[in-house]
Short mmCIF file of C-alpha atoms in Angstrom, two decimals:
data_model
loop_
_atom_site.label_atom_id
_atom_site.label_comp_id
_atom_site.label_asym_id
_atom_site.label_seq_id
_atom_site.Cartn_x
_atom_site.Cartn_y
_atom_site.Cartn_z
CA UNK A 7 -15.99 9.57 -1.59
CA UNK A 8 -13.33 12.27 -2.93
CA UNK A 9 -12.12 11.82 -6.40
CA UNK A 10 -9.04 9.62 -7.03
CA UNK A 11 -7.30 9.97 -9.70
CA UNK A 12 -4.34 8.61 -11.53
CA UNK A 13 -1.28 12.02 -11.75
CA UNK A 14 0.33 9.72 -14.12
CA UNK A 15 1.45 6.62 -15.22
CA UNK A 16 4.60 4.64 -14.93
CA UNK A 17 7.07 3.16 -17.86
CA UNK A 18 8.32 -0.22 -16.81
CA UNK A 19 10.52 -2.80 -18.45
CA UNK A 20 7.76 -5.15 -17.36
CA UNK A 21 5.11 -5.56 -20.12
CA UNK A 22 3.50 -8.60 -18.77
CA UNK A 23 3.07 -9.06 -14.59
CA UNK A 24 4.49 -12.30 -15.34
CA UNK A 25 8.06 -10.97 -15.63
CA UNK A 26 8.23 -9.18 -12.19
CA UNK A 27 9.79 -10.65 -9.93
CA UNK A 28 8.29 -12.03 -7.03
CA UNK A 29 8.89 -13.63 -3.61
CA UNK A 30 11.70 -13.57 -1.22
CA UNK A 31 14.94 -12.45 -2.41
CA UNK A 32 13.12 -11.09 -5.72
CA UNK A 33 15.66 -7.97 -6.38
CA UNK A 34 13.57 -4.99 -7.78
CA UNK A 35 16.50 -3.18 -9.13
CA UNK A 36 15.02 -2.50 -12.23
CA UNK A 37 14.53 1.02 -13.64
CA UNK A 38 12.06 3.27 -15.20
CA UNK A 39 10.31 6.53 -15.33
CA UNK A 40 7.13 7.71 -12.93
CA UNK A 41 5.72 9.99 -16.16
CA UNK A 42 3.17 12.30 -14.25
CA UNK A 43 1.01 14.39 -16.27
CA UNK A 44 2.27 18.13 -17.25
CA UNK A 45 -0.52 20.12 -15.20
CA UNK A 46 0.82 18.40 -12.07
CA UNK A 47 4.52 19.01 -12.56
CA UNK A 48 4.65 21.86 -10.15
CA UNK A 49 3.93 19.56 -7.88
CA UNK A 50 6.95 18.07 -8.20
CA UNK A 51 8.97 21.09 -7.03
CA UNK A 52 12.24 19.75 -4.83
CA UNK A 53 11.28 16.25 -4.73
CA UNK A 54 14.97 15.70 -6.61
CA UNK A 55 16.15 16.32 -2.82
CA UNK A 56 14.85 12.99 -1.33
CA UNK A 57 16.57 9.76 -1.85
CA UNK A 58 13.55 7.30 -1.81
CA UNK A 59 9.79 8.40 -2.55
CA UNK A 60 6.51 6.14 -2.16
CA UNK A 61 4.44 5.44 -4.83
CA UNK A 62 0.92 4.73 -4.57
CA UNK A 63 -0.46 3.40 -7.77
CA UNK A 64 -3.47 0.84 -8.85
CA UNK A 65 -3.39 -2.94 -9.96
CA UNK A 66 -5.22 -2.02 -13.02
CA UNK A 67 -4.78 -5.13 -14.65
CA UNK A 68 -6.49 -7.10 -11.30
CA UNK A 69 -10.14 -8.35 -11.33
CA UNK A 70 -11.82 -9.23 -8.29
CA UNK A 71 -10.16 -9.99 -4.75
CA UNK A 72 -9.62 -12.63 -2.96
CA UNK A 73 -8.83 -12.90 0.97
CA UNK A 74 -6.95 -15.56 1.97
CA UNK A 75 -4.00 -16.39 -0.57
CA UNK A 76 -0.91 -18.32 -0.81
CA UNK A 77 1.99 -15.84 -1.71
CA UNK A 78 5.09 -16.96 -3.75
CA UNK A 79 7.42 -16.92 -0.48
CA UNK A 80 5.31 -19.52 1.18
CA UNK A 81 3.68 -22.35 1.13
CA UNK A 82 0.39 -21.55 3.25
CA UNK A 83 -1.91 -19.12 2.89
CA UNK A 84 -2.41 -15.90 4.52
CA UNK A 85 -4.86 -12.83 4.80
CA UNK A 86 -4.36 -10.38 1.88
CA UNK A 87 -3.69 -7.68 4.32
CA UNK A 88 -0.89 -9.37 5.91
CA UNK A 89 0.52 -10.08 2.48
CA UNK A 90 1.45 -7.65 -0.78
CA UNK A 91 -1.22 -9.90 -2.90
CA UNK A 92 -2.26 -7.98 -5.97
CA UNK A 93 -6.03 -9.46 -5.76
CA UNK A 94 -6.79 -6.49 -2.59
CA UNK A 95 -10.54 -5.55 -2.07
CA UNK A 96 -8.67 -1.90 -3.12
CA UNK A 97 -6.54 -2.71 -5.94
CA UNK A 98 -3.80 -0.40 -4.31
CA UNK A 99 -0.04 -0.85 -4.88
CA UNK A 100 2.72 0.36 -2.72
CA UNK A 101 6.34 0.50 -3.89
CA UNK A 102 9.27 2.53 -2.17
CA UNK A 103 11.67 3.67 -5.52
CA UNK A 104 15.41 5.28 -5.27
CA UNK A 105 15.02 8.45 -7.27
CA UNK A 106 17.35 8.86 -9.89
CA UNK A 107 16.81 11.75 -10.95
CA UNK A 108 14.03 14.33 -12.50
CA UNK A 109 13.73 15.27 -15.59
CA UNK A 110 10.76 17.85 -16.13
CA UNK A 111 7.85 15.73 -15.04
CA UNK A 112 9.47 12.52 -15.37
CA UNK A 113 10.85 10.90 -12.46
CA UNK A 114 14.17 8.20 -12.94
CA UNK A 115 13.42 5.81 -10.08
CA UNK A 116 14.81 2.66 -9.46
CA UNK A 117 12.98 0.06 -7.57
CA UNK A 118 10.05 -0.45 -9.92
CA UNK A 119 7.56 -3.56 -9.42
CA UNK A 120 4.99 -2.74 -11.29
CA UNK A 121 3.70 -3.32 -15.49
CA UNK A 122 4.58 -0.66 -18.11
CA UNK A 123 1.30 1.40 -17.99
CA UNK A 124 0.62 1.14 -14.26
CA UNK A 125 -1.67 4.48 -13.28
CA UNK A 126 -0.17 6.42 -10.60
CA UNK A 127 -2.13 8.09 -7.66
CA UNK A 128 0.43 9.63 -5.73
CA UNK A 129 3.81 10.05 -4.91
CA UNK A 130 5.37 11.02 -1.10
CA UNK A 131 8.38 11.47 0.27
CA UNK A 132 10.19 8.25 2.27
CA UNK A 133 11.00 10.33 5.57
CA UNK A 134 11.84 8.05 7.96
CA UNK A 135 12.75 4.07 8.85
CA UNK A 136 11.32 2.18 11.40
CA UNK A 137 14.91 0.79 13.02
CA UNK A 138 15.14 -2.89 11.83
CA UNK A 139 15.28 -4.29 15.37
CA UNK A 140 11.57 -2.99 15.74
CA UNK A 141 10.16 -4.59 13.20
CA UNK A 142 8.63 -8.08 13.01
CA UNK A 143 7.85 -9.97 10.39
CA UNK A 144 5.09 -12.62 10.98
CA UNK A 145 4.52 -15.47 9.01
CA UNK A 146 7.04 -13.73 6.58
CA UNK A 147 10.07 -14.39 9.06
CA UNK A 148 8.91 -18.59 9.65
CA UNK A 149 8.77 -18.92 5.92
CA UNK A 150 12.19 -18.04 5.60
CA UNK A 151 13.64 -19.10 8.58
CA UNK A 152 11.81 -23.09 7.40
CA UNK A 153 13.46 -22.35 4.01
CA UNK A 154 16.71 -22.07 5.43
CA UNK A 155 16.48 -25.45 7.28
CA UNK B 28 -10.53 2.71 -13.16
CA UNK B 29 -10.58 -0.47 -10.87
CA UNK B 30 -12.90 0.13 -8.18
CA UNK B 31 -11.39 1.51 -4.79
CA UNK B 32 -13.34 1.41 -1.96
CA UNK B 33 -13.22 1.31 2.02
CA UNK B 34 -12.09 -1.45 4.20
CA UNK B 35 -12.71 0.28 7.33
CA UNK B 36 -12.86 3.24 9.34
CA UNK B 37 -10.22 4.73 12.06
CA UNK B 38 -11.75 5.26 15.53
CA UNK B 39 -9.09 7.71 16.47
CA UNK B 40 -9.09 10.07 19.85
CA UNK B 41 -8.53 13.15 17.10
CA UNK B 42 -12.20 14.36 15.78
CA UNK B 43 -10.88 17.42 14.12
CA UNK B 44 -8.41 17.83 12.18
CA UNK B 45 -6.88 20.84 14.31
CA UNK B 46 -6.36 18.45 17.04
CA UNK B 47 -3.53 16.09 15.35
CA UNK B 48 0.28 16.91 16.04
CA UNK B 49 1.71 18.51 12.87
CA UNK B 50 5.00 19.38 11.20
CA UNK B 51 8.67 18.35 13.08
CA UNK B 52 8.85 16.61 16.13
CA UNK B 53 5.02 15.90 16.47
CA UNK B 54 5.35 12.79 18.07
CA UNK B 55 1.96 10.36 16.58
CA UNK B 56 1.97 8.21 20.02
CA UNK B 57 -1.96 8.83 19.54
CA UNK B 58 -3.56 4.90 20.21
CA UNK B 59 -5.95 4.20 17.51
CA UNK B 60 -8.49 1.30 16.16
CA UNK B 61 -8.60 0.33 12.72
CA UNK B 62 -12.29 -1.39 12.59
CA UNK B 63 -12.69 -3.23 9.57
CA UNK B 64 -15.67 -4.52 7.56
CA UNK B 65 -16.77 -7.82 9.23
CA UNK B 66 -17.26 -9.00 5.59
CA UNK B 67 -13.25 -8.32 5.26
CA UNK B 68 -12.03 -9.87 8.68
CA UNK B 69 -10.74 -13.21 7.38
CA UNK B 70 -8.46 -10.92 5.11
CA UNK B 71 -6.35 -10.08 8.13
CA UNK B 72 -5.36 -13.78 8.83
CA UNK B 73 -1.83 -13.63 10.60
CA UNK B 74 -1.72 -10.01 10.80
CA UNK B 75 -1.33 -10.08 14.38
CA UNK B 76 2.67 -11.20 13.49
CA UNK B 77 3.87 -8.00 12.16
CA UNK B 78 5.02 -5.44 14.46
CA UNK B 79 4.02 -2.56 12.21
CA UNK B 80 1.45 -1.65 9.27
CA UNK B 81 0.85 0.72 6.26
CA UNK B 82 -2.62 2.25 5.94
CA UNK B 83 -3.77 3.86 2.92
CA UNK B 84 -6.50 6.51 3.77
CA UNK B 85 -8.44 9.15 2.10
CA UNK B 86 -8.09 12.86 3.02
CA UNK B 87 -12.27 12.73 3.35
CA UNK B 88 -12.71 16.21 4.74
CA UNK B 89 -10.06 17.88 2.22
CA UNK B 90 -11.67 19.61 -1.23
CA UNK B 91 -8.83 20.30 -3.82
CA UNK B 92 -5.31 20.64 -3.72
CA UNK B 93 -2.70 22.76 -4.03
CA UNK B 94 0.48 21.71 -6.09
CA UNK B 95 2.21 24.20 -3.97
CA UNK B 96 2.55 24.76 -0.36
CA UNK B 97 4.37 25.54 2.50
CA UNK B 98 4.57 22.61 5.32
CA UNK B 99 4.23 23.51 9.14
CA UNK B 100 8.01 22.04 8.90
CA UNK B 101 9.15 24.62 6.64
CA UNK B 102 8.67 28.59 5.77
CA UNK B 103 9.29 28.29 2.23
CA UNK B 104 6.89 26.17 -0.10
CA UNK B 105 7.33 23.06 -2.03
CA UNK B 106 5.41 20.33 -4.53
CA UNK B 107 2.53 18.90 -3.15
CA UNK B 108 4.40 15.15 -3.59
CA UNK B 109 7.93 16.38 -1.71
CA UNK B 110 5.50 16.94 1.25
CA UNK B 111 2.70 15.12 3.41
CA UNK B 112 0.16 18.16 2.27
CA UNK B 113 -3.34 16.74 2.71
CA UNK B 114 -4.48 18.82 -0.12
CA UNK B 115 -3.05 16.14 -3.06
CA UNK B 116 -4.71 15.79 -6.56
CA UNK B 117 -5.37 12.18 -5.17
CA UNK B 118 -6.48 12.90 -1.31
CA UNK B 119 -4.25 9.87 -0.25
CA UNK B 120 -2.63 9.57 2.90
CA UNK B 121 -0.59 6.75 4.11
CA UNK B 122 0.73 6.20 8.05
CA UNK B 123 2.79 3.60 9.39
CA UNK B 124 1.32 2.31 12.59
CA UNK B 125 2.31 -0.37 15.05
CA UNK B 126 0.31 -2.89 15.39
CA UNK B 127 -0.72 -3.52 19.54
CA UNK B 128 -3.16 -6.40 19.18
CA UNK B 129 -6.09 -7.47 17.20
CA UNK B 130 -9.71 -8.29 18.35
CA UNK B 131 -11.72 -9.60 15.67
CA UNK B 132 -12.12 -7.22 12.55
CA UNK B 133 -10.50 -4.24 14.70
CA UNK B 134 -7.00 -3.79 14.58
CA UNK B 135 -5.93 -1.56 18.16
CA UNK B 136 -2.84 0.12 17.12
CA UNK B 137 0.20 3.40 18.12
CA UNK B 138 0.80 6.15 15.53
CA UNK B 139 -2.85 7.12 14.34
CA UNK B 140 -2.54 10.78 12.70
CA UNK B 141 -6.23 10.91 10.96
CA UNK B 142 -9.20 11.81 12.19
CA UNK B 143 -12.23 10.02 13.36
CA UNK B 144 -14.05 8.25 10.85
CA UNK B 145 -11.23 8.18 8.24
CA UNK B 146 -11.92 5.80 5.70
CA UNK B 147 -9.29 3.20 5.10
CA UNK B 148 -8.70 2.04 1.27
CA UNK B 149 -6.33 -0.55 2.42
CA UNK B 150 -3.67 -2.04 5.25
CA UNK B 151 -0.66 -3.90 4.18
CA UNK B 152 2.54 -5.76 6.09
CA UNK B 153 5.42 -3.19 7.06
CA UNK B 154 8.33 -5.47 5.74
CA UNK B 155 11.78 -3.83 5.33
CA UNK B 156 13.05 -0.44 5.94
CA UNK B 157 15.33 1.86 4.22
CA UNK B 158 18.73 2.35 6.32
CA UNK B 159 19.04 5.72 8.26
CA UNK B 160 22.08 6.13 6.28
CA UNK B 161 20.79 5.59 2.34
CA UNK B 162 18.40 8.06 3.21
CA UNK B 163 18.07 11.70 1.81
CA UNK B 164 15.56 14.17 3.21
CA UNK B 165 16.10 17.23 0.59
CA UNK B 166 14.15 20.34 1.74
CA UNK B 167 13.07 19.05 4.99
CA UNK B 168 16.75 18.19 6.33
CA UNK B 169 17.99 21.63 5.62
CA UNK B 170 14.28 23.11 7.47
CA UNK B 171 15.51 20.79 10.49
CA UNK B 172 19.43 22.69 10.21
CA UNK B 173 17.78 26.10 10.03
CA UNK B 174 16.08 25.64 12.45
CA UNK B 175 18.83 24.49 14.89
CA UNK B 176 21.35 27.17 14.43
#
Protein backbone atom coordinates (compact mmCIF):
# COMPACT_ATOMS: atom_id res chain seq x y z
CA UNK A 1 0.00 0.00 0.00
CA UNK A 2 1.67 3.54 -0.92
CA UNK A 3 2.00 5.98 1.85
CA UNK A 4 -0.89 8.40 2.56
CA UNK A 5 -0.37 11.15 4.12
CA UNK A 6 -2.09 14.19 5.46
CA UNK A 7 -0.38 17.77 3.16
CA UNK A 8 -2.15 19.63 5.78
CA UNK A 9 -4.85 20.33 7.85
CA UNK A 10 -7.90 22.47 7.68
CA UNK A 11 -9.14 25.52 10.13
CA UNK A 12 -12.87 25.34 10.52
CA UNK A 13 -15.37 27.34 12.50
CA UNK A 14 -16.62 23.90 13.48
CA UNK A 15 -14.93 22.69 16.73
CA UNK A 16 -17.31 19.98 17.50
CA UNK A 17 -18.98 17.68 14.36
CA UNK A 18 -22.03 18.47 16.13
CA UNK A 19 -22.26 22.01 14.74
CA UNK A 20 -22.01 21.11 10.97
CA UNK A 21 -24.67 21.14 9.35
CA UNK A 22 -26.23 18.25 8.02
CA UNK A 23 -29.01 16.91 5.76
CA UNK A 24 -30.94 18.34 2.95
CA UNK A 25 -30.89 21.94 2.50
CA UNK A 26 -27.85 22.11 5.12
CA UNK A 27 -26.02 25.36 3.47
CA UNK A 28 -22.17 24.86 3.80
CA UNK A 29 -21.36 28.42 3.24
CA UNK A 30 -19.11 28.64 5.91
CA UNK A 31 -15.45 29.67 5.54
CA UNK A 32 -12.00 28.74 6.46
CA UNK A 33 -8.48 28.06 5.50
CA UNK A 34 -7.03 24.54 3.83
CA UNK A 35 -3.41 25.26 5.84
CA UNK A 36 -1.08 22.77 3.86
CA UNK A 37 2.26 22.28 5.14
CA UNK A 38 5.24 24.69 3.83
CA UNK A 39 7.35 21.86 1.95
CA UNK A 40 4.27 21.26 -0.20
CA UNK A 41 3.45 24.84 -1.12
CA UNK A 42 4.97 24.59 -4.54
CA UNK A 43 2.53 22.44 -5.13
CA UNK A 44 0.15 24.84 -4.99
CA UNK A 45 1.48 26.82 -7.98
CA UNK A 46 -1.75 28.40 -10.09
CA UNK A 47 -4.35 26.67 -8.23
CA UNK A 48 -5.66 30.56 -7.44
CA UNK A 49 -6.93 30.10 -11.22
CA UNK A 50 -9.73 27.53 -10.51
CA UNK A 51 -12.98 28.47 -9.01
CA UNK A 52 -13.85 25.23 -7.03
CA UNK A 53 -11.13 22.54 -5.89
CA UNK A 54 -11.85 18.98 -4.21
CA UNK A 55 -10.67 18.16 -1.07
CA UNK A 56 -9.93 14.82 0.04
CA UNK A 57 -9.38 14.67 3.73
CA UNK A 58 -9.94 11.91 6.70
CA UNK A 59 -12.78 11.55 9.40
CA UNK A 60 -10.20 11.50 12.03
CA UNK A 61 -12.44 11.83 14.74
CA UNK A 62 -14.58 8.43 13.37
CA UNK A 63 -14.14 4.97 15.01
CA UNK A 64 -15.26 1.98 13.38
CA UNK A 65 -17.79 1.72 10.33
CA UNK A 66 -20.87 0.77 9.94
CA UNK A 67 -22.79 -0.29 6.58
CA UNK A 68 -26.14 0.27 6.49
CA UNK A 69 -27.16 3.73 8.17
CA UNK A 70 -29.97 6.05 8.42
CA UNK A 71 -28.74 9.56 7.17
CA UNK A 72 -30.23 12.86 8.54
CA UNK A 73 -32.29 13.49 5.15
CA UNK A 74 -34.20 10.31 5.59
CA UNK A 75 -35.91 8.23 7.44
CA UNK A 76 -34.64 4.65 6.22
CA UNK A 77 -31.52 3.39 6.01
CA UNK A 78 -29.17 3.03 3.25
CA UNK A 79 -25.67 1.52 2.24
CA UNK A 80 -22.79 3.80 3.36
CA UNK A 81 -21.63 3.98 -0.14
CA UNK A 82 -24.75 5.32 -1.45
CA UNK A 83 -24.73 7.86 1.35
CA UNK A 84 -21.92 10.67 2.64
CA UNK A 85 -22.00 8.71 6.23
CA UNK A 86 -18.89 9.59 8.16
CA UNK A 87 -18.68 5.87 9.75
CA UNK A 88 -16.96 4.55 5.91
CA UNK A 89 -14.82 1.30 6.09
CA UNK A 90 -12.14 4.26 4.69
CA UNK A 91 -12.71 7.13 6.83
CA UNK A 92 -12.43 9.36 3.60
CA UNK A 93 -14.14 12.77 3.23
CA UNK A 94 -14.99 14.53 0.07
CA UNK A 95 -15.94 18.22 -0.03
CA UNK A 96 -16.01 20.51 -3.26
CA UNK A 97 -14.86 24.32 -1.68
CA UNK A 98 -15.11 27.85 -3.71
CA UNK A 99 -11.57 29.14 -3.45
CA UNK A 100 -11.27 32.39 -2.12
CA UNK A 101 -8.24 33.08 -2.45
CA UNK A 102 -4.39 31.96 -1.62
CA UNK A 103 -2.40 33.25 0.59
CA UNK A 104 1.17 31.52 0.65
CA UNK A 105 0.19 28.01 1.57
CA UNK A 106 -3.07 28.79 2.91
CA UNK A 107 -6.01 28.35 0.88
CA UNK A 108 -9.47 30.78 1.64
CA UNK A 109 -12.19 28.33 0.60
CA UNK A 110 -15.62 28.51 1.20
CA UNK A 111 -17.74 25.47 1.38
CA UNK A 112 -16.16 23.81 4.40
CA UNK A 113 -17.95 20.69 6.17
CA UNK A 114 -15.56 19.45 8.06
CA UNK A 115 -14.07 20.00 12.19
CA UNK A 116 -11.27 22.54 12.86
CA UNK A 117 -8.23 20.13 12.70
CA UNK A 118 -9.47 17.87 9.90
CA UNK A 119 -6.06 16.26 8.14
CA UNK A 120 -5.96 16.88 4.56
CA UNK A 121 -4.78 14.31 1.87
CA UNK A 122 -5.18 16.08 -1.19
CA UNK A 123 -6.48 18.76 -3.02
CA UNK A 124 -7.63 18.71 -7.10
CA UNK A 125 -8.94 20.84 -9.30
CA UNK A 126 -13.09 20.77 -9.94
CA UNK A 127 -12.81 20.56 -13.90
CA UNK A 128 -15.91 19.71 -15.05
CA UNK A 129 -19.96 19.16 -14.14
CA UNK A 130 -21.85 16.35 -14.97
CA UNK A 131 -25.05 18.44 -16.66
CA UNK A 132 -27.84 18.27 -13.98
CA UNK A 133 -30.31 16.53 -16.30
CA UNK A 134 -27.83 13.46 -16.18
CA UNK A 135 -27.72 12.94 -12.90
CA UNK A 136 -29.99 10.85 -10.65
CA UNK A 137 -30.36 10.85 -7.35
CA UNK A 138 -31.68 7.56 -5.80
CA UNK A 139 -33.18 7.22 -2.64
CA UNK A 140 -31.89 10.89 -2.16
CA UNK A 141 -34.54 12.29 -4.76
CA UNK A 142 -37.82 10.02 -2.91
CA UNK A 143 -36.75 11.42 0.39
CA UNK A 144 -37.28 14.74 -0.73
CA UNK A 145 -39.80 14.46 -3.11
CA UNK A 146 -42.02 12.42 0.29
CA UNK A 147 -40.89 15.49 2.30
CA UNK A 148 -42.47 17.78 0.07
CA UNK A 149 -45.87 15.96 0.20
CA UNK B 1 -3.99 8.09 11.37
CA UNK B 2 -7.46 6.28 11.00
CA UNK B 3 -6.94 3.25 9.12
CA UNK B 4 -7.57 3.44 5.21
CA UNK B 5 -7.84 0.50 3.46
CA UNK B 6 -9.36 -1.14 0.16
CA UNK B 7 -12.91 -1.77 -0.66
CA UNK B 8 -12.27 -3.24 -3.92
CA UNK B 9 -10.42 -3.52 -6.96
CA UNK B 10 -11.17 -2.04 -10.68
CA UNK B 11 -11.30 -4.73 -13.40
CA UNK B 12 -10.64 -2.24 -16.10
CA UNK B 13 -9.82 -3.13 -20.03
CA UNK B 14 -6.49 -0.71 -19.37
CA UNK B 15 -3.52 -3.05 -17.82
CA UNK B 16 -0.90 -0.45 -18.26
CA UNK B 17 -0.87 2.64 -17.54
CA UNK B 18 0.31 3.78 -21.18
CA UNK B 19 -2.87 2.48 -22.45
CA UNK B 20 -5.43 5.10 -20.72
CA UNK B 21 -6.53 8.31 -22.76
CA UNK B 22 -4.65 11.30 -21.28
CA UNK B 23 -4.68 15.10 -21.23
CA UNK B 24 -7.69 17.23 -23.33
CA UNK B 25 -10.30 15.65 -25.09
CA UNK B 26 -9.46 12.00 -23.97
CA UNK B 27 -12.77 10.84 -23.91
CA UNK B 28 -12.94 7.96 -20.55
CA UNK B 29 -15.95 5.97 -22.39
CA UNK B 30 -13.66 2.90 -21.19
CA UNK B 31 -16.56 0.28 -19.43
CA UNK B 32 -15.24 -0.81 -16.17
CA UNK B 33 -16.19 -3.13 -12.94
CA UNK B 34 -15.77 -1.97 -9.59
CA UNK B 35 -15.69 -5.55 -7.62
CA UNK B 36 -16.03 -5.03 -4.12
CA UNK B 37 -15.21 -7.07 -0.99
CA UNK B 38 -18.13 -9.53 -0.50
CA UNK B 39 -17.66 -8.68 3.24
CA UNK B 40 -18.60 -4.89 2.06
CA UNK B 41 -21.60 -5.68 -0.39
CA UNK B 42 -24.50 -4.80 1.93
CA UNK B 43 -22.70 -1.28 2.08
CA UNK B 44 -23.90 -0.55 -1.43
CA UNK B 45 -27.67 -0.88 -0.53
CA UNK B 46 -29.60 1.46 -3.07
CA UNK B 47 -26.65 2.34 -4.98
CA UNK B 48 -28.11 1.12 -8.04
CA UNK B 49 -30.37 4.72 -7.89
CA UNK B 50 -27.69 7.10 -8.64
CA UNK B 51 -26.80 7.72 -12.11
CA UNK B 52 -23.17 8.52 -11.33
CA UNK B 53 -20.34 7.78 -8.59
CA UNK B 54 -17.04 9.12 -7.05
CA UNK B 55 -14.23 6.61 -6.54
CA UNK B 56 -11.35 7.30 -4.47
CA UNK B 57 -8.30 5.20 -5.67
CA UNK B 58 -4.70 4.87 -4.99
CA UNK B 59 -2.03 5.67 -7.63
CA UNK B 60 -0.55 1.86 -6.67
CA UNK B 61 2.09 1.73 -9.36
CA UNK B 62 3.29 5.51 -8.81
CA UNK B 63 6.61 6.02 -6.30
CA UNK B 64 6.94 9.78 -5.27
CA UNK B 65 5.75 12.87 -6.51
CA UNK B 66 6.59 15.78 -8.00
CA UNK B 67 5.13 19.18 -6.67
CA UNK B 68 5.80 20.38 -10.11
CA UNK B 69 4.87 19.25 -13.47
CA UNK B 70 3.81 19.79 -16.75
CA UNK B 71 0.27 18.03 -17.75
CA UNK B 72 -0.16 16.31 -21.26
CA UNK B 73 -2.86 19.34 -21.43
CA UNK B 74 -0.35 21.94 -21.10
CA UNK B 75 3.49 22.85 -22.13
CA UNK B 76 4.23 24.85 -19.21
CA UNK B 77 4.21 23.25 -15.59
CA UNK B 78 2.08 23.71 -12.62
CA UNK B 79 1.41 22.46 -8.70
CA UNK B 80 0.91 19.02 -8.35
CA UNK B 81 -2.87 19.93 -6.73
CA UNK B 82 -3.92 22.49 -9.87
CA UNK B 83 -3.49 19.23 -11.92
CA UNK B 84 -4.64 15.43 -12.06
CA UNK B 85 -0.64 14.45 -11.85
CA UNK B 86 -0.57 10.87 -10.56
CA UNK B 87 2.63 11.60 -8.87
CA UNK B 88 0.81 13.47 -5.54
CA UNK B 89 2.40 13.45 -2.00
CA UNK B 90 -0.87 11.41 -1.25
CA UNK B 91 -1.14 8.95 -4.49
CA UNK B 92 -4.98 9.70 -4.56
CA UNK B 93 -6.99 9.68 -7.49
CA UNK B 94 -10.62 10.25 -7.72
CA UNK B 95 -12.99 9.57 -11.12
CA UNK B 96 -16.49 10.15 -11.57
CA UNK B 97 -18.09 7.18 -13.20
CA UNK B 98 -21.61 6.33 -14.26
CA UNK B 99 -23.05 3.84 -12.78
CA UNK B 100 -24.60 1.01 -15.64
CA UNK B 101 -25.92 -1.65 -13.28
CA UNK B 102 -24.94 -3.61 -10.30
CA UNK B 103 -24.56 -7.45 -9.85
CA UNK B 104 -23.92 -8.35 -6.43
CA UNK B 105 -20.67 -6.78 -4.85
CA UNK B 106 -19.56 -5.58 -8.52
CA UNK B 107 -20.55 -2.38 -9.62
CA UNK B 108 -20.35 -2.46 -13.96
CA UNK B 109 -19.82 1.08 -14.76
CA UNK B 110 -18.63 4.09 -18.02
CA UNK B 111 -15.66 6.39 -17.35
CA UNK B 112 -12.94 3.96 -15.78
CA UNK B 113 -9.41 5.82 -16.26
CA UNK B 114 -7.19 3.39 -13.83
CA UNK B 115 -5.64 0.50 -14.45
CA UNK B 116 -6.34 -3.07 -13.72
CA UNK B 117 -6.22 -4.00 -10.28
CA UNK B 118 -6.52 -0.44 -8.86
CA UNK B 119 -7.37 -0.52 -5.42
CA UNK B 120 -10.42 1.40 -4.42
CA UNK B 121 -10.32 3.28 -0.84
CA UNK B 122 -13.87 4.23 -1.23
CA UNK B 123 -17.19 4.96 -3.61
CA UNK B 124 -19.61 7.59 -2.68
CA UNK B 125 -23.15 9.10 -4.29
CA UNK B 126 -22.49 11.81 -7.13
CA UNK B 127 -25.14 14.35 -5.76
CA UNK B 128 -25.01 17.93 -7.17
CA UNK B 129 -22.88 19.58 -9.65
CA UNK B 130 -21.26 22.86 -9.95
CA UNK B 131 -22.96 25.03 -12.90
CA UNK B 132 -20.91 25.28 -16.20
CA UNK B 133 -21.11 28.87 -15.61
CA UNK B 134 -19.67 29.32 -11.71
CA UNK B 135 -16.91 27.46 -12.94
CA UNK B 136 -13.22 28.66 -13.41
CA UNK B 137 -10.60 26.46 -15.05
CA UNK B 138 -7.32 28.80 -14.49
CA UNK B 139 -4.30 27.36 -16.38
CA UNK B 140 -6.08 24.71 -18.17
CA UNK B 141 -8.77 27.13 -19.90
CA UNK B 142 -6.11 29.34 -21.30
CA UNK B 143 -4.01 25.67 -22.50
CA UNK B 144 -7.51 24.88 -24.26
CA UNK B 145 -7.40 28.87 -26.04
CA UNK B 146 -3.78 28.33 -27.05
CA UNK B 147 -4.33 25.69 -28.36
CA UNK B 148 -7.26 26.76 -30.62
CA UNK B 149 -5.86 29.80 -32.23
Amino acid sequence: MSEIQPIGFVKSPYTETSQIPKGCGASHEAEGVLEIEPEFEEGLTDIEGFSHLFVIWVFHKVEGYSLLGTPPTDNRPHGVFATRSPFRPSPIGLTVVELIRRDGSRLHVRGVDMVDGTPILDIKPYLSSIPQEKLRRGWLAEAEERRSK
